[in-house]
């Protein structure tokens, strides 16, 4: 658990280093990920009521999703801002925007957003809040930048066993590399997998009309090897370094094991379906 201010600072710096390090790799597998993730993006835009003229903030935007989708929906009279802790991710998001006039990307921290109070109709957070060391601070910060009665539309992951797109490969890595289990309360992909706990956090931050629904994300990889490449691309640098240290010249066997695990799920015609569960939430900002 991230418990002290110094822990917070160190954790955020670690997150920045991690996402900077994998930014290029993430971009290389982005199409694979977004083919499945598109259903969640569409759901968040629907939950937020994003349309022509909307003012939208996307926190934890990464390389620009769902900010870019929101910019299309908001149109030329709308405004979209994407914020991310990683300068490298923000740089890629700016490049991907292709000069769209209604979207900008900024380096920033969701726990202390340096943006105008009550400046946005909608805040989107697609698979980003789980990595925040102080979710309560992040939700308070989001509430401050939302107009009274504005909407937070966010997604988190379900429990690990329902998200093979991430957990299948990690189980192989954990077994081969003897990785420690995550600590309770520690930020990470599955730290907000309990809908009741998430609803409590939102309510305690002053949000109302909280609703959380499950959405199946239809991830599908072209081959087991494609899944191994995806896993390698998004694996933290510290784990890849551990693999090199422990396995040396045998490191490639690790990714072959990931492919073998995916092969067990392969359909007869070749692709590997990895349907995964997302929790999509909608909450209304305080009105006073």
Backbone as a ProteinNet text record, in pm:
[ID]
protein_1_A
[PRIMARY]
XXXXXXXXXXXXXXXXXXXXXXXXXXXXXXXXXXXXXXXXXXXXXXXXXXXXXXXXXXXXXXXXXXXXXXXXXXXXXXXXXXXXXXXXXXXXXXXXXXXXXXXXXXXXXXXXXXXXXXXXXXXXXXXXXXXXXXXXXXXXXXXXXXXXXXXXXXXXXXXXXXXXXXXXXXXXXXXXXXXXXXXXXXXXXXXXXXXXXXXXXXXXXXXXXXXXXXXXXXXXXXXXXXXXXXXXXXXXXXXXXXXXXXXXXXXXXXXXXXXXXXXXXXXXXXXXXXXXXXXXXXXXXXXX
[TERTIARY]
84.8	0	88.3	46.2	118.8	67.3	151.3	100.4	149.5	267.1	321.6	339.3	361	379.7	502	609	727.8	697.6	619.3	578.8	502.7	413.4	335.7	429.1	525	616.1	695.7	746.3	824.7	739.3	616.4	529.1	497.4	463.8	430.8	550.6	668.3	787.3	808.6	784.2	793.4	693.6	570.8	470	513.2	564.7	609.4	719.1	817.3	927.1	873.9	781.7	724.4	655.6	562.3	485.3	571.8	670.2	764.2	838.6	880.9	962	884.6	756.5	681.4	600.2	614.1	527.5	539.2	661.7	678.1	624.5	652	598.8	447.3	389.6	243.6	185.1	249.7	201.4	206.2	303.9	317.1	205.4	138.1	28.2	-105.2	-105.7	-225.8	-345.4	-325.1	-437.1	-499.4	-414.5	-463.4	-550.5	-504.3	-578.2	-706.7	-698.6	-813.7	-927.1	-896.8	-1005.6	-1102	-1048	-1134.9	-1186.3	-1098.1	-1131.3	-1234.1	-1257.8	-1351.5	-1489.8	-1531.1	-1665.1	-1671.2	-1561.1	-1557.9	-1552.4	-1473.4	-1470.3	-1610.5	-1680.7	-1816.6	-1909.5	-1893.6	-1979.1	-1952.2	-1826.6	-1794.4	-1846.9	-1835.5	-1889.1	-2040.2	-2104.4	-2250	-2285.1	-2213.8	-2241.9	-2220.4	-2119.3	-2089.7	-2177.3	-2253	-2334.8	-2251.8	-2134.4	-2045.4	-2106.1	-2119.1	-2176.7	-2130.9	-2188.5	-2146.5	-2147	-2033.9	-2021.6	-1976.6	-1959	-1918.4	-1777.3	-1757.1	-1624.8	-1579.7	-1472.9	-1436.5	-1291.3	-1268.4	-1133.3	-1114.1	-1002.2	-967.3	-843.8	-859.8	-746.9	-683.1	-550.3	-479.5	-498.9	-485.1	-518.7	-422	-301.7	-205.9	-170.1	-181.8	-148.8	-269.7	-372.2	-479.2	-617.2	-638	-772.6	-824.9	-951	-1053.2	-1064.7	-961.9	-971.6	-998.1	-929.1	-945.8	-1086.1	-1139.2	-1277.4	-1374.3	-1346.9	-1432.9	-1426.5	-1308.7	-1293.8	-1377.8	-1382.9	-1467.8	-1614.2	-1655.6	-1795.5	-1832	-1739	-1767.1	-1770.5	-1700.6	-1704.9	-1633.4	-1639.2	-1562.7	-1606.7	-1727.3	-1772.2	-1739.6	-1685.6	-1649.1	-1501.8	-1464.4	-1325.4	-1288.4	-1171.7	-1124.9	-981.1	-953.7	-818.6	-783.3	-668.6	-618.7	-499.6	-499.1	-391.1	-330.6	-199.2	-131.2	-3.5	36.1	156.7	283.8	274.2	391.2	414	525.4	554.3	565.2	620	634.6	498.9	406.7	271.4	202.4	216.7	154.2	209.4	338.8	399.2	338.7	320.9	260.9	114.6	42.4	-97	-104.7	-15.1	-14.3	11.4	104.6	132.7	11.9	-55.7	-170.2	-289.4	-293.3	-407.9	-412.3	-298.3	-296.8	-345.6	-324.5	-363.4	-510.4	-583.6	-724	-731.5	-819.7	-820.9	-893.1	-966.1	-1047	-995.3	-869.6	-814	-670.8	-633.7	-495.7	-455.6	-327	-276.1	-171.9	-184.8	-100.1	-42.1	78.3	135.4	74.5	19.7	-42	-72.4	-111	-136.3	-283.2	-355.3	-498.4	-527.9	-432.6	-455.4	-450.5	-394.6	-383.1	-389.3	-504.9	-521.7	-506.8	-418.5	-395.4	-481.5	-612.5	-710.1	-819.9	-893.9	-996.2	-1103.6	-1144.9	-1254.7	-1382.3	-1460.7	-1590.3	-1575.8	-1461.6	-1433.2	-1479.6	-1531.4	-1564.8	-1702.7	-1772.2	-1900.9	-1882.6	-1774.4	-1752.4	-1605.2	-1578.7	-1443.9	-1448.4	-1357.3	-1342.1	-1215.9	-1221.3	-1103.7	-1109.4	-1046.4	-1052.2	-930.9	-955.6	-850.8	-730.8	-757.8	-647.8	-654.6	-773.4	-785	-720.7	-710.2	-654.9	-507	-439.7	-295.6	-264.1	-367.2	-348.4	-321.8	-215.8	-186.7	-287.1	-354.1	-453.2	-583	-665.8	-789.3	-881.7	-886.3	-972.8	-930.7	-800.6	-751.6	-783.2	-768.6	-798.5	-945.8	-1033.5	-1177.1	-1214.5	-1152.2	-1177.5	-1131.3	-1015.4	-961.6	-1052.2	-1101.7	-1193.6	-1322.2	-1374	-1497.3	-1478.7	-1359.6	-1334.3	-1336.4	-1289.5	-1284.3	-1413.5	-1502.6	-1631.8	-1728.7	-1806.9	-1914.5	-2013.4	-2082.7	-2183.5	-2281.8	-2298.9	-2386	-2320.5	-2190.9	-2117.6	-2099.9	-2048.4	-2046	-1903.2	-1874.7	-1755.3	-1795.2	-1732.2	-1754.2	-1619.3	-1607.4	-1477.3	-1490.7	-1377.4	-1375	-1257.7	-1278.1	-1172.2	-1182.3	-1093.2	-1098.9	-1174.3	-1236	-1290.5	-1177.3	-1210.8	-1107.2	-1014.8	-891.3	-793.1	-842.8	-916.7	-961.5	-1059.6	-1116.4	-1209.8	-1142.1	-1010.7	-938.5	-815.3	-835.5	-720.9	-629.8	-680.9	-595.2	-472.1	-487.2	-374	-321	-411.6	-369	-308.2	-345.2	-291.8	-140.2	-91.6	52.6	123.6	61.3	126.6	144.4	47.4	61.6	184.2	210.3	329.8	455.1	458.3	574.9	596.5	487.8	500	555.5	510.8	558.1	704	743.6	882.1	980.3	937.1	1029.3	1012.3	922.1	897.2	866	769.7	732.7	647.1	666.4	587.2	442.4	352.9	212	192.9	96.4	67	13.9	43.7	-2.9	-145	-226.2	-362.4	-359.9	-445	-452.6	-349.2	-258.4	-154.1	-212.3	-180.3	-232	-187	-272.4	-241.2	-364.7	-353	-465	-593	-579.9	-698	-731.2	-679	-701.3	-841.5	-916.8	-1054.1	-1150.2	-1133.3	-1214.1	-1340.9	-1356.6	-1473.6	-1572.7	-1683.3	-1775.3	-1833	-1856.7	-1911	-1810.8	-1684.1	-1580.5	-1563.2	-1569.9	-1557.3	-1673.9	-1793.4	-1910.8	-1896.2	-1841.7	-1820.2	-1721.4	-1612.7	-1513.2	-1576	-1659.3	-1723.8	-1818.1	-1895.7	-1991	-1918.7	-1810	-1733.4	-1670.8	-1646	-1589.6	-1697.7	-1823.8	-1932.3	-2012	-1975.3	-2049.8	-2183.5	-2281.2	-2413.5	-2453.7	-2569	-2623.7	-2519.5	-2453.5	-2346.1	-2405.6	-2361.4	-2401.4	-2277.8	-2270.8	-2156.7	-2210.3	-2167.5	-2211.5	-2091.2	-2107.1	-2003	-2017	-1903.5	-1899.7	-1796	-1834.5	-1738.2	-1655.5	-1524.2	-1432.7	-1384.2	-1420	-1394.9	-1254.7	-1154.6	-1018.2	-999.2	-926.8	-893.3	-758.3	-668.9	-535.4	-527.8	-449.1	-441.8	-375	-288.7	-215.2	-161.3	-119.4	-55.3	69	143.8	264.5	230.5	116.5	72.8	44.6	-14.2	-40.3	90.6	187.8	317.2	382.7	371.8	429	356.6	224.9	150.3	197.3	206.2	247	386	478	614	615.1	534.4	533.4	483.8	391.3	331.9	388.4	481.4	540.5	636.2	624.8	713.3	860.7	940	1083.3	1151.1	1106.1	1171.2	1151.7	1037.2	1013	1094.1	1104.6	1187	1333.5	1376.6	1514.9	1536	1436.3	1447	1455.6	1379.7	1384.5	1523.9	1583.5	1718.1	1819	1805.1	1899.1	1888.6	1764.3	1744.4	1761.8	1720.1	1714.3	1827.5	1887.6	1998.8	1961.3	2038.1	2015.8	1884.1	1824.7	1697.7	1576.2	1598.2	1485.9	1374.3	1409.3	1305.3	1210.9	1258.8	1171.5	1055.6	1075.2	969.5	851.4	881.9	774.7	715	795.8	741.4	641.4	668.1	573.3	443.6	454.6	333.8	252	319.5	249.5	184.3	253.3	197.4	71.1	70.1	-49.2	-165.1	-135.6	-240.4	-289.2	-199.7	-236.9	-345.5	-351	-453.5	-593.2	-602	-730.5	-759.1	-670.9	-685	-803.1	-875.5	-984.3	-926.5	-1002.5	-952.7	-907.6	-971.2	-933.4	-816.9	-759.5	-635.5	-636.8	-734.6	-730	-743.2	-700	-705.1	-801.8	-923.8	-1017.2	-984.7	-979.5	-952.5	-1053.8	-1183.6	-1283.7	-1257	-1263.2	-1227.1	-1335.5	-1343.2	-1450	-1400.1	-1472.4	-1449.9	-1568.7	-1542	-1648.1	-1658.2	-1775.1	-1795.7	-1886.7	-1842	-1917.1	-1956.1	-2066.2	-2112.2	-2145.6	-2102.8	-2131.5	-2146.4	-2233.7	-2262.5	-2186.3	-2123	-2044.8	-2135.8	-2082	-2161.8	-2216.8	-2334.2	-2397	-2376	-2311.1	-2288.7	-2186.6
-119.7	0	124.6	225.8	351.9	435.5	454.5	507.3	645.5	687.1	816	906.3	1035.7	1130.2	1091.7	1047.6	1005.6	883.4	789.1	672.9	717	815	866.3	919.9	1000.3	1061.6	954.2	859	752	668.2	637.8	556.2	628	755.5	830.1	839	858.5	862.4	727.4	619.4	486.9	468.3	518.6	510.9	590	710.2	791.2	719.6	665.6	593.7	473.3	399.8	280.4	316.5	414	445.9	513	592.5	647.1	533.5	434.2	325.8	238.5	217.7	127.6	201.5	334	411.3	365.8	345.9	303.6	162.2	74.2	-61.3	-62.8	22.7	30.5	73.4	170.8	217.3	104.7	15.7	-93.8	-195.7	-204.1	-299.8	-228.4	-97.8	-18.2	-67.2	-97.4	-141.5	-269.5	-361.2	-485.9	-457.5	-368.6	-336.4	-261.3	-162.3	-76.2	-147.8	-251	-325.8	-381.1	-426.2	-472.7	-359.4	-264.5	-156.9	-59.7	-62.4	32.3	25.7	-92.8	-103.2	-26	-22.5	52.4	201.9	241.4	382.4	431	353.7	392.2	400.5	305.8	305.6	427.9	465.7	581.9	711	723.1	841.8	848.4	732.3	727.1	764.6	706.1	735.8	883.5	942.5	1082.5	1178	1123.3	1210.1	1302.3	1254.2	1336.9	1355.9	1480.6	1512.9	1650.7	1702.7	1833	1940.7	2009.1	2116.8	2076.4	1947	1901.8	1949.6	1976.9	2008.1	1888.5	1821.8	1690.1	1688.8	1628.9	1601.8	1451.6	1404	1262.2	1246.8	1183.4	1167.7	1030.1	1028.3	905	869.8	968.7	951	861.3	839.8	755.3	816.3	735.7	784.9	849	884.9	966.7	907.2	794.3	737.2	729	767.7	798.9	946.8	1027.7	1170.7	1196.1	1122.7	1147	1109.1	1000.6	963.3	1068.2	1122.2	1226.8	1352.9	1384.3	1503.6	1493	1372.8	1351.8	1372.6	1314.7	1326.4	1469.2	1542.8	1679.6	1777.8	1746.3	1830	1962.9	2048.1	2173.8	2271.8	2256.9	2347.2	2293.3	2173.8	2113.1	2134.7	2090.7	2104.9	1982.1	1923.6	1805.5	1828	1793.3	1799.4	1659.8	1610.1	1482.6	1506.2	1443	1461	1325.6	1321.2	1197.7	1232	1142.9	1162.4	1144.8	1071.6	1035.1	1132.7	1206.9	1296.4	1223.2	1101.3	1027.1	988.9	947.3	915.3	1039.4	1151	1275.6	1316.1	1300.4	1334.6	1249.4	1120.7	1033.7	1071.1	1106.3	1148.1	1272.9	1367.7	1488.6	1454.5	1363.2	1324.3	1255.8	1173.2	1100.3	1191.6	1307.6	1397.5	1457.4	1458.5	1502.7	1644.6	1730.3	1869.1	1897.2	1804.4	1832	1958	2049	2179.1	2184.9	2079	2086.3	1996	1951	1863.9	1904.9	1902.1	1925.8	1825.3	1800.3	1701.8	1766.9	1741	1802.4	1697.1	1722.1	1639.9	1688.6	1596.8	1637.4	1519.5	1550.5	1451.2	1459.2	1349.9	1350.9	1382.6	1359.1	1390.7	1541.5	1617.8	1763.5	1831	1826.9	1880.2	2032.4	2081.3	2224.9	2277.8	2274	2312.7	2396.3	2474.4	2561.2	2483	2535.5	2474.5	2480.6	2374	2365.8	2387.1	2344.6	2374.1	2271.1	2155.6	2048.1	1989.5	1953.7	1885.9	1739.4	1681.8	1536.8	1510.6	1417.8	1364.1	1215.6	1174.5	1034	979.2	852.8	786.9	640.5	607.2	470	392.4	303	216.9	297.7	402.1	484.3	503.5	509.9	539.7	432.5	309.5	198.8	219.4	305.4	324.9	445.1	508	627.2	585.2	635.8	594.7	645.6	756.7	812.2	835.8	731.9	747.5	855.6	871	973.6	1112.7	1138	1267.9	1287.7	1180.9	1190.3	1221.9	1156.5	1181.2	1322.4	1370.1	1509	1607.8	1580.7	1667.5	1667.6	1548.7	1538	1615.1	1601.1	1672.3	1823.6	1871.7	2015.9	2071.5	1992.6	2044.8	2019.1	1937.5	1914.4	2027.1	2067.3	2161.4	2096.3	2173.2	2113.6	2027.9	1904.9	1813.2	1748.9	1776.5	1712.5	1564.3	1494.4	1348.6	1294.4	1200.2	1117.1	984.6	949.8	820.4	750.1	636.8	571.7	420.9	358.2	211.7	162.3	47.9	-25.6	-170	-254.1	-395.8	-475.1	-584.9	-680.6	-757.4	-858.6	-938.7	-1006	-1038.1	-1093.2	-1212.5	-1301.4	-1421.1	-1389.7	-1269.6	-1230.1	-1145	-1123.6	-1037.1	-1111.1	-1217.3	-1292.5	-1211.7	-1104.3	-1022.6	-975.1	-950.3	-909.4	-1021.2	-1095.8	-1189.6	-1317.9	-1359.9	-1485.5	-1478.7	-1372.6	-1358.3	-1334.2	-1254	-1223	-1348.6	-1438.9	-1562.1	-1641.1	-1642.9	-1711.4	-1641.6	-1509.9	-1434.7	-1455.1	-1448.4	-1463	-1599.2	-1703.6	-1838.1	-1859	-1810.6	-1830.9	-1742.7	-1621.5	-1524.2	-1508.7	-1586.8	-1581.6	-1438.3	-1377.4	-1240.1	-1236.5	-1136.8	-1127.9	-1092.6	-1141.3	-1105.8	-959.8	-894.3	-755.8	-744	-632.9	-610.9	-555.1	-590.2	-534.8	-382.6	-321.7	-176.8	-112.1	-190.6	-135.4	-101.2	16.8	51.6	-49.5	-74.2	-169	-198.9	-280.6	-304.1	-350.3	-423.8	-484	-425	-306.1	-246.9	-189.1	-177.2	-126.2	-223.9	-352	-458.2	-490.4	-433.1	-458.3	-343.6	-366.5	-254.8	-190.4	-267.8	-208.3	-113	-151.9	-65.8	60.7	45.9	162	258	203.7	287.8	365.4	300.4	369.8	484.3	459.9	565.7	686.7	661.5	771.1	849.1	776.3	841	923.9	870.1	942.9	1070.2	1071.2	1190.2	1290.7	1259	1352.7	1328.2	1224.2	1193.4	1127.3	1147.9	1088.1	1011.6	945.3	871	776.5	703.6	614.2	485.8	449.8	322.2	255.3	124.7	47.3	-76.6	-97.7	-214.1	-285.8	-414.8	-493.8	-484.3	-474.8	-474.2	-576.7	-664.1	-760.2	-694.4	-704.4	-644.9	-757.2	-753.8	-868.5	-871.4	-881.9	-890.6	-1019.7	-1007.3	-1126	-1102.8	-1195.8	-1189.5	-1281	-1241.8	-1320.7	-1455	-1466.4	-1590.5	-1588.9	-1705.4	-1706.3	-1618	-1614.7	-1532.6	-1383.8	-1345.6	-1206.2	-1169.3	-1263.4	-1234.7	-1222.8	-1306.8	-1297.5	-1163	-1115.1	-984	-872.3	-883.3	-784.3	-782.7	-898.9	-908.3	-850.5	-883.8	-832.1	-679.9	-625.6	-481.3	-403	-459.7	-384	-425.4	-519.3	-563.3	-456.4	-423.1	-320.6	-353.4	-249.2	-265.9	-343.6	-323.1	-392.9	-544.5	-587	-730.3	-784.8	-708.3	-752	-761.5	-666.6	-672.7	-795.9	-828.4	-948.6	-1073.6	-1074.2	-1188.1	-1202.5	-1092	-1098.9	-1145.8	-1096.6	-1134.4	-1282.9	-1331.9	-1470.3	-1571.6	-1534.4	-1632	-1617.8	-1500.1	-1480.7	-1515.2	-1604.1	-1642.8	-1717.2	-1762.7	-1836.2	-1744.7	-1613.7	-1521.8	-1543.5	-1573.5	-1589.5	-1703.6	-1799.9	-1910.6	-1862.4	-1750.6	-1695.2	-1652.8	-1582.6	-1534.3	-1649.8	-1753.5	-1874.6	-1941.8	-1937.3	-1994	-1913.3	-1782	-1698.9	-1737.6	-1755.2	-1796.8	-1933.2	-2024.2	-2158	-2150.4	-2060.7	-2043.8	-1991	-1898.6	-1844.9	-1949.4	-2037	-2139.8	-2231.9	-2247.6	-2332.5	-2276.3	-2147.1	-2081.9	-2058.2	-2102.5	-2074.4	-2150.1	-2080.3	-2144.5	-2230	-2327.1	-2411.8	-2333.5	-2218.4	-2140.2	-2045.5	-2047.6	-1975.1	-1865.3	-1771.1	-1660.3	-1704.7	-1616.8	-1642.6	-1543.4	-1584.8	-1493.5	-1482.5	-1359.5	-1335.6	-1235.7	-1268.5	-1174.6	-1143	-1014	-967.3	-874.8	-866.6	-789.3	-652.6	-550.3	-414.7	-372.6	-291.5	-226	-82.4	-44.9	91.3	165.8	280.3	353.3	492.2	538.1	674.7	735	858	925.5	1074.3	1137.3	1279.6	1360.6	1467.9	1554.1	1630.5	1668.3	1747.5	1874.6	1914.4	2033.7	2158.9	2142.7	2261	2235.3
0	0	0	-76.6	-78.8	38.1	142.1	268.4	304.6	260.1	300.6	178.8	206.8	96.9	15.2	82.6	10.4	-75	-21.5	-99.8	-225.3	-207.7	-320.9	-428.9	-388.3	-484.1	-557.5	-482.7	-544	-638.1	-595.1	-678	-809.3	-801	-923.2	-1015.8	-958.5	-1042.4	-1110.2	-1036.7	-1096.3	-1208.9	-1188.9	-1294	-1417.9	-1394.8	-1508.5	-1586.3	-1514.5	-1579.7	-1656	-1594.1	-1658.5	-1789.2	-1784.1	-1904.6	-2010.5	-1968.4	-2066.2	-2136.8	-2057.9	-2113.1	-2211.6	-2185	-2272.6	-2378.8	-2386.3	-2476.2	-2621.2	-2669	-2808.4	-2828.7	-2731.8	-2741.1	-2738.1	-2653.2	-2645.7	-2779.6	-2842.5	-2972.7	-3075.6	-3063.9	-3161	-3149.9	-3034.7	-3017.5	-2999.6	-3025.6	-3000.3	-3081.2	-3208.8	-3292.1	-3237	-3192.8	-3133.9	-3013	-2927.5	-2805.5	-2836.7	-2924	-2948.6	-3021.1	-3097.4	-3161.7	-3057.7	-2946.4	-2839	-2753	-2721.5	-2627.7	-2682.8	-2813.3	-2874.4	-2810.9	-2766.1	-2706.3	-2574.7	-2501.9	-2375.8	-2403.8	-2502	-2540	-2576.2	-2659.6	-2700.1	-2579.9	-2487.3	-2369	-2281.4	-2265.7	-2183.5	-2245.8	-2376.9	-2442.4	-2425.1	-2430.9	-2409.6	-2266.2	-2169.9	-2029.4	-1998.4	-2061.1	-2036.4	-2115	-2210.5	-2294.7	-2381.6	-2425.7	-2507.3	-2646	-2685.8	-2815.3	-2859.6	-2968.8	-3019.4	-2910.6	-2898.4	-2801.5	-2663	-2637.6	-2504.3	-2470	-2340.9	-2287.8	-2206.1	-2250.5	-2198.1	-2151.9	-2035.9	-1985.8	-1980.9	-2036.9	-2032.9	-1944.8	-1827.9	-1735.2	-1755.1	-1757.7	-1788.8	-1934.8	-2021.4	-2163	-2237.6	-2183.6	-2254.9	-2389.3	-2495.6	-2629.2	-2696.6	-2616.3	-2670.6	-2678.7	-2612.6	-2613	-2470.3	-2451.1	-2550.8	-2587.9	-2560	-2590	-2737.7	-2825.6	-2968.4	-3014.1	-2961.3	-2993.5	-2941.8	-2823.6	-2767.9	-2852.9	-2906.9	-2990.2	-3116.6	-3174	-3291.5	-3254.4	-3140.2	-3097.3	-3060.2	-2999.5	-2955.1	-3070.6	-3178.6	-3297.1	-3280	-3381.2	-3379.1	-3271.8	-3219.9	-3112.9	-2974.6	-2968.8	-2841.4	-2810.4	-2689.6	-2644.7	-2564.3	-2595.5	-2525.1	-2479.4	-2354.3	-2299.4	-2249.1	-2289.6	-2239.6	-2149.3	-2032.8	-1934.6	-1901.4	-1893.7	-1853.7	-1778.9	-1689.1	-1608.5	-1691.7	-1803	-1882.4	-1997.8	-1997.1	-2109.9	-2242.9	-2241	-2366.5	-2423.6	-2336.9	-2382.8	-2438	-2368.7	-2414.2	-2550.5	-2569.6	-2698.7	-2810.8	-2786.1	-2886.8	-2911.6	-2805.9	-2822.5	-2910.8	-2887.9	-2970.4	-3116.8	-3140.7	-3279.3	-3342	-3265.7	-3319.3	-3345.6	-3281.1	-3299.4	-3439.1	-3508.7	-3646.8	-3667.1	-3569.4	-3586.2	-3562.9	-3500.2	-3468.4	-3382.7	-3419	-3354.1	-3221.7	-3186.6	-3064.5	-2953.4	-2964.1	-2860.8	-2831.5	-2703.5	-2664.1	-2557.3	-2548.2	-2453.3	-2363.2	-2232.6	-2131.9	-2038.3	-1989.2	-1882.2	-1751.3	-1672.6	-1547	-1458.5	-1336.3	-1231.9	-1192.2	-1206.3	-1177.3	-1031	-941.5	-801.2	-773.4	-864.2	-843.9	-980.7	-1041.6	-1176.6	-1176.7	-1260.6	-1272.7	-1387.7	-1364.9	-1466.7	-1401.4	-1479.2	-1420	-1345.6	-1231.9	-1156.5	-1239.6	-1231.1	-1300.4	-1450.8	-1506	-1645.9	-1746.4	-1699.5	-1792.6	-1763.2	-1870.7	-1858.4	-1821.6	-1873.2	-1860.8	-1832.9	-1742.6	-1725.4	-1759.4	-1847.4	-1884.1	-1819.1	-1779	-1720.1	-1759.6	-1871.8	-1921.3	-1871.7	-1775.1	-1720.6	-1670.9	-1595.8	-1543.5	-1393.1	-1335.6	-1192.8	-1105.4	-1156.8	-1076.5	-1043.1	-1121	-1101.6	-1012.7	-958.5	-876.2	-730.9	-668.6	-530.5	-428	-457.7	-365.9	-443.6	-460.4	-538.4	-483.3	-350.6	-291.9	-338.5	-340.4	-387.2	-534.7	-612.8	-755.3	-779.1	-705.4	-723.4	-679.1	-571.9	-529.3	-636.5	-695.1	-798.9	-922.2	-958.2	-1071.8	-1043.1	-921.6	-886	-897	-863.3	-866.5	-1008.3	-1105.9	-1243.2	-1319.9	-1263.9	-1326.7	-1291.4	-1389.5	-1360.8	-1265.1	-1181.5	-1092.8	-1172.2	-1129.7	-1201.9	-1322.5	-1344.3	-1453.4	-1428	-1529	-1524.6	-1530.8	-1441.9	-1451.2	-1513.5	-1624.7	-1689.1	-1696.8	-1630.2	-1615.7	-1630.6	-1657.4	-1659.7	-1577.2	-1513.6	-1444.9	-1493.6	-1448.8	-1485	-1380	-1423.1	-1329.4	-1262.8	-1181.5	-1115.8	-1217.4	-1177.6	-1271.3	-1352.7	-1288.6	-1360.3	-1471.9	-1471.6	-1577.4	-1685.1	-1671.9	-1765.9	-1820	-1898.7	-1949.5	-2041	-2099.6	-2185.4	-2108.7	-1980.4	-1897	-1809.6	-1747.9	-1643.6	-1698	-1818.9	-1873.8	-1885.7	-1948.1	-1963.4	-1831.6	-1744.7	-1618	-1532.4	-1537.4	-1458.8	-1503.6	-1633.8	-1683.8	-1633.2	-1643.1	-1596.7	-1447.4	-1370.5	-1225.1	-1188.6	-1260.1	-1231.1	-1267.3	-1384.4	-1429.1	-1352.9	-1314.3	-1255.9	-1105.9	-1046.9	-902.9	-858.6	-927.7	-896.1	-770.6	-685.2	-562.3	-593.5	-510.5	-525.2	-486.3	-550.5	-516.2	-375	-309.5	-173.1	-174.3	-75.3	-68	-67.7	-148.9	-155	-244.4	-299.9	-386.2	-522.8	-578.2	-710.6	-815.2	-911.3	-1017.3	-1098.4	-1203.3	-1294.1	-1226.1	-1115.5	-1053.5	-916.6	-889.2	-756.7	-740	-850.3	-841.1	-908.2	-874.6	-935.8	-858.3	-740.3	-656.4	-675.1	-744.8	-773.2	-648.9	-543.4	-421.5	-357.5	-356.6	-299.6	-383.9	-515.1	-603.8	-581.7	-569.4	-546	-415	-311.7	-184.7	-201.2	-273.7	-295.4	-364.5	-463.9	-536.2	-445.1	-367.6	-277	-172	-117.6	-16.6	-73.7	-205.9	-270.3	-309.1	-278.3	-303.3	-428.8	-504.6	-626.8	-592	-678.1	-659.5	-785.1	-776.7	-891.4	-950.5	-863.7	-907.8	-965.8	-1084.7	-1144.8	-1203	-1188	-1238	-1308.2	-1431.6	-1508.2	-1567.7	-1590.1	-1654.8	-1806.8	-1873.8	-2020	-2064.4	-2156.8	-2209.6	-2319.4	-2305.7	-2402.8	-2494.4	-2622.4	-2710.9	-2769.8	-2683.7	-2734	-2813.3	-2923.1	-3002.5	-3068.7	-3051	-3108.8	-3230.2	-3329.2	-3451.4	-3433.6	-3333.9	-3310.3	-3168.1	-3116.3	-2984	-2978.8	-3088.2	-3092.6	-3084.7	-3143.8	-3134.5	-2989.3	-2915.7	-2774.6	-2696.9	-2727.8	-2660.2	-2688.6	-2812.8	-2846.5	-2770.7	-2760	-2683.2	-2538.4	-2477.4	-2337	-2315.8	-2405.9	-2393.4	-2405.1	-2495.6	-2518.8	-2399.1	-2322.1	-2210.9	-2075	-2072.6	-1946.5	-1892.9	-1765.1	-1706.9	-1726.6	-1742.5	-1767.2	-1655.3	-1529.8	-1418	-1428.7	-1483.6	-1499.7	-1617.3	-1724.2	-1836.8	-1794.6	-1711.6	-1661.7	-1575.5	-1493	-1410.1	-1498.2	-1606.1	-1698	-1758.3	-1798.7	-1856.6	-1752.5	-1628.5	-1523.7	-1488.8	-1477.9	-1434.6	-1547	-1667.7	-1776.1	-1877.3	-1883.4	-1976.1	-2118.5	-2179.2	-2318.1	-2337.6	-2227.9	-2236.8	-2224.7	-2227.9	-2207.2	-2308.4	-2433.4	-2534.6	-2500	-2421	-2382.6	-2296	-2225.8	-2143.1	-2230.1	-2338.2	-2426.2	-2505.8	-2530.6	-2593.5	-2500.4	-2370.3	-2272.9	-2270.2	-2284.3	-2291.4	-2414.4	-2527.3	-2649.3	-2630.3	-2561.3	-2538.9	-2453.3	-2353.6	-2270.1	-2353.7	-2443.6	-2531	-2629.3	-2672.6	-2770.3	-2716.2	-2584	-2524.7	-2544.9	-2577.3	-2599.4	-2748.5	-2834	-2977	-3036.9	-3124	-3197.1	-3308.8	-3358.6	-3466.8	-3590	-3614.4	-3733.5	-3707.9	-3587.9	-3564	-3461.6	-3461.4	-3366.1	-3220.8	-3130.4	-2986.5	-2923.2	-2889.6	-2823	-2674	-2625.8	-2484.2	-2429.7	-2433.6	-2382.4	-2235.7	-2203.4	-2070.2	-2016.8	-1885.4	-1821.6	-1775.8	-1819.8	-1770.7	-1686.1	-1586.5	-1509.8	-1559.7	-1609.3	-1658.1	-1560.7	-1516.4	-1414.3	-1462.4	-1406.7	-1428.4	-1293	-1270.1	-1143.6	-1169.6	-1092	-1108.2	-1004.7	-1050.9	-961.8	-866.2	-750.1	-655.8	-721.2	-679.2	-736.7	-652.1	-540.4	-456.8	-350
[MASK]
++++++++++++++++++++++++++++++++++++++++++++++++++++++++++++++++++++++++++++++++++++++++++++++++++++++++++++++++++++++++++++++++++++++++++++++++++++++++++++++++++++++++++++++++++++++++++++++++++++++++++++++++++++++++++++++++++++++++++++++++++++++++++++++++++++++++++++++++++++++++++++++++

